Tab-separated table of C-alpha atoms in Angstrom:
chain	number	residue	atom	x	y	z
A	290	MET	CA	-18.516	11.145	4.637
A	291	SER	CA	-16.386	8.666	2.763
A	292	LYS	CA	-15.762	4.981	2.172
A	293	LEU	CA	-13.299	2.744	4.048
A	294	LEU	CA	-11.841	-0.515	2.737
A	295	ILE	CA	-10.375	-2.803	5.406
A	296	LEU	CA	-7.759	-5.381	4.390
A	297	GLY	CA	-8.404	-8.418	6.590
A	298	ALA	CA	-11.766	-9.745	7.783
A	299	GLY	CA	-10.578	-11.843	10.724
A	300	GLY	CA	-10.862	-11.040	14.418
A	301	HIS	CA	-8.755	-7.891	14.225
A	302	GLY	CA	-10.732	-6.780	11.170
A	303	LYS	CA	-13.929	-6.959	13.209
A	304	VAL	CA	-12.386	-4.781	15.924
A	305	VAL	CA	-11.138	-2.243	13.368
A	306	ALA	CA	-14.561	-2.110	11.685
A	307	ASP	CA	-16.230	-1.552	15.052
A	308	ALA	CA	-13.825	1.299	15.892
A	309	ALA	CA	-14.300	2.815	12.429
A	310	LYS	CA	-18.081	2.632	12.739
A	311	SER	CA	-17.897	4.258	16.179
A	312	MET	CA	-15.866	7.143	14.730
A	313	ALA	CA	-18.717	7.886	12.276
A	314	ALA	CA	-16.144	9.101	9.720
A	315	TRP	CA	-17.161	6.684	6.958
A	316	ASN	CA	-20.614	6.073	5.546
A	317	GLU	CA	-19.551	2.803	3.918
A	318	ILE	CA	-17.193	0.056	5.086
A	319	ALA	CA	-16.152	-3.100	3.228
A	320	PHE	CA	-13.455	-5.761	3.506
A	321	LEU	CA	-10.870	-7.554	1.419
A	322	ASP	CA	-9.848	-11.017	2.586
A	323	ASP	CA	-8.222	-14.082	1.051
A	324	GLU	CA	-11.237	-16.120	2.150
A	325	PHE	CA	-13.364	-14.147	-0.338
A	326	GLY	CA	-15.723	-16.578	-2.016
A	327	ASN	CA	-16.063	-18.617	1.183
A	328	LEU	CA	-16.521	-15.470	3.260
A	329	ASN	CA	-18.873	-12.901	1.784
A	330	LYS	CA	-19.629	-10.898	4.915
A	331	CYS	CA	-17.866	-9.758	8.101
A	332	LEU	CA	-20.165	-8.346	10.741
A	333	ASP	CA	-22.676	-6.433	8.602
A	334	TYR	CA	-20.124	-5.447	5.951
A	335	PRO	CA	-19.426	-7.090	2.598
A	336	VAL	CA	-16.195	-8.895	1.741
A	337	VAL	CA	-15.680	-7.730	-1.838
A	338	ALA	CA	-12.425	-9.365	-3.016
A	339	LYS	CA	-9.070	-10.858	-1.996
A	340	LEU	CA	-6.290	-8.920	-0.253
A	341	ASP	CA	-4.071	-8.552	-3.312
A	342	ASP	CA	-6.940	-6.978	-5.260
A	343	PHE	CA	-6.687	-3.679	-3.342
A	344	ASN	CA	-5.399	-1.786	-6.417
A	345	ASP	CA	-8.713	-2.480	-8.153
A	346	PHE	CA	-10.492	-0.336	-5.552
A	347	ILE	CA	-8.432	2.866	-5.507
A	348	SER	CA	-11.114	4.846	-7.297
A	349	ASP	CA	-13.976	3.291	-5.300
A	350	TYR	CA	-12.753	3.918	-1.735
A	351	ASP	CA	-11.327	7.000	-0.060
A	352	ASP	CA	-9.430	5.299	2.772
A	353	PHE	CA	-7.676	1.955	3.204
A	354	ILE	CA	-6.494	0.307	6.416
A	355	VAL	CA	-4.808	-3.023	7.069
A	356	ALA	CA	-6.404	-5.126	9.823
A	357	ILE	CA	-4.174	-8.195	9.913
A	358	GLY	CA	-2.937	-9.358	13.317
A	359	ASN	CA	0.389	-10.750	12.093
A	360	ASN	CA	2.871	-7.861	12.346
A	361	GLN	CA	5.020	-8.720	9.326
A	362	ARG	CA	2.038	-9.377	7.083
A	363	ARG	CA	0.262	-6.219	8.232
A	364	ILE	CA	3.343	-4.095	7.522
A	365	HIS	CA	3.834	-5.794	4.131
A	366	TYR	CA	0.385	-4.659	2.969
A	367	LEU	CA	0.588	-1.280	4.673
A	368	GLU	CA	3.886	-0.427	2.978
A	369	ARG	CA	2.386	-1.421	-0.385
A	370	LEU	CA	-0.543	0.935	0.240
A	371	LEU	CA	1.679	3.798	1.374
A	372	SER	CA	4.144	3.433	-1.502
A	373	SER	CA	1.246	3.552	-3.987
A	374	LYS	CA	-0.087	6.747	-2.373
A	375	PHE	CA	-3.309	5.236	-1.000
A	376	ASN	CA	-4.885	7.291	1.785
A	377	VAL	CA	-4.287	5.400	5.033
A	378	PRO	CA	-5.944	6.915	8.133
A	379	VAL	CA	-5.387	6.426	11.834
A	380	VAL	CA	-8.395	4.717	13.429
A	381	ILE	CA	-9.047	5.689	17.047
A	382	HIS	CA	-12.060	4.329	18.896
A	383	PRO	CA	-13.908	7.287	20.482
A	384	SER	CA	-13.760	5.687	23.948
A	385	SER	CA	-9.963	5.972	23.906
A	386	ILE	CA	-8.096	8.937	25.357
A	387	VAL	CA	-5.188	10.290	23.307
A	388	SER	CA	-3.132	13.274	24.442
A	389	SER	CA	-3.019	16.107	21.931
A	390	SER	CA	0.788	16.154	22.258
A	391	SER	CA	1.151	12.538	21.114
A	392	ARG	CA	1.851	11.606	17.501
A	393	ILE	CA	0.362	8.584	15.728
A	394	GLN	CA	1.386	7.540	12.203
A	395	PRO	CA	-0.926	6.223	9.427
A	396	GLY	CA	-2.328	2.726	9.596
A	397	THR	CA	-2.265	2.554	13.385
A	398	VAL	CA	-5.415	1.478	15.193
A	399	VAL	CA	-6.174	2.522	18.771
A	400	VAL	CA	-8.873	0.224	20.121
A	401	ALA	CA	-11.592	0.878	22.709
A	402	GLY	CA	-10.585	1.987	26.181
A	403	SER	CA	-6.923	2.713	25.450
A	404	ILE	CA	-5.079	5.652	26.991
A	405	ILE	CA	-2.127	7.374	25.351
A	406	ASN	CA	-0.550	10.041	27.537
A	407	PRO	CA	1.575	13.099	26.566
A	408	ASP	CA	4.509	13.067	24.156
A	409	VAL	CA	4.109	9.493	22.945
A	410	ASP	CA	5.344	8.687	19.434
A	411	ILE	CA	3.606	5.753	17.737
A	412	GLY	CA	4.844	4.499	14.356
A	413	TYR	CA	2.811	3.318	11.408
A	414	GLY	CA	0.811	0.092	11.321
A	415	CYS	CA	0.591	-0.434	15.078
A	416	ILE	CA	-2.179	-2.110	17.030
A	417	ILE	CA	-2.877	-0.442	20.369
A	418	ASN	CA	-5.352	-3.016	21.579
A	419	THR	CA	-8.268	-2.907	24.022
A	420	GLY	CA	-7.547	-1.158	27.308
A	421	THR	CA	-3.850	-0.572	26.659
A	422	THR	CA	-2.192	2.310	28.507
A	423	ILE	CA	0.932	4.071	27.315
A	424	ASP	CA	2.381	6.640	29.672
A	425	HIS	CA	4.380	9.769	28.828
A	426	ASP	CA	7.374	9.965	26.486
A	427	CYS	CA	7.175	6.424	25.085
A	428	VAL	CA	8.328	5.526	21.587
A	429	ILE	CA	6.424	2.733	19.838
A	430	ASP	CA	8.156	1.769	16.571
A	431	ASN	CA	6.428	0.676	13.339
A	432	GLY	CA	4.400	-2.530	13.254
A	433	VAL	CA	4.104	-3.011	17.018
A	434	HIS	CA	1.163	-4.903	18.531
A	435	LEU	CA	0.355	-4.121	22.156
A	436	SER	CA	-2.172	-6.768	23.203
A	437	PRO	CA	-5.277	-6.070	25.303
A	438	GLY	CA	-4.495	-4.712	28.747
A	439	VAL	CA	-0.798	-3.944	28.177
A	440	ASN	CA	0.431	-1.137	30.431
A	441	LEU	CA	3.626	0.747	29.620
A	442	GLY	CA	5.212	3.193	32.079
A	443	GLY	CA	6.867	6.409	30.998
A	444	ASN	CA	9.937	6.547	28.711
A	445	VAL	CA	9.560	3.005	27.339
A	446	LYS	CA	10.803	2.226	23.833
A	447	VAL	CA	9.245	-0.712	21.957
A	448	GLY	CA	11.140	-1.886	18.863
A	449	LYS	CA	9.869	-2.480	15.334
A	450	ASN	CA	7.390	-5.355	14.809
A	451	THR	CA	7.406	-6.270	18.511
A	452	TRP	CA	4.400	-8.058	19.938
A	453	ILE	CA	3.752	-7.639	23.653
A	454	GLY	CA	1.198	-10.208	24.774
A	455	ILE	CA	-1.393	-10.142	27.499
């Protein structure tokens, strides 16, 4: 078991923490958020510092994930983590179904009830939100947010930092 530090304690941060807890891969979860000082807790997890303080925690946490809804801001922090060689996992809620032939890059979160079918390529830092379905042979570029309930047919390509709403 290891420790996970989540950057962002807003609504998406709550969803990421819930998925991470459900995976049972981490025995400790904490948050960084710019509201630190005013916000000391998110769900049952501590908020330990501000977002830009992540470097201070490299020896304290095994894994780091960015849980910020804004695509550009999420990718900004994710690229900083990746370039500094932080370990950034993929978080997949156990109620989701992901084909073994699909590929998902670091920092992507697949939320409860999502289905990812065969030969799908998903870039880094994506949000595959609640109940999203992605059919065969799709390409989802870096930083994409597919909102709850989005359904993509086969062979769809979604460009970098795109947000597809409900």
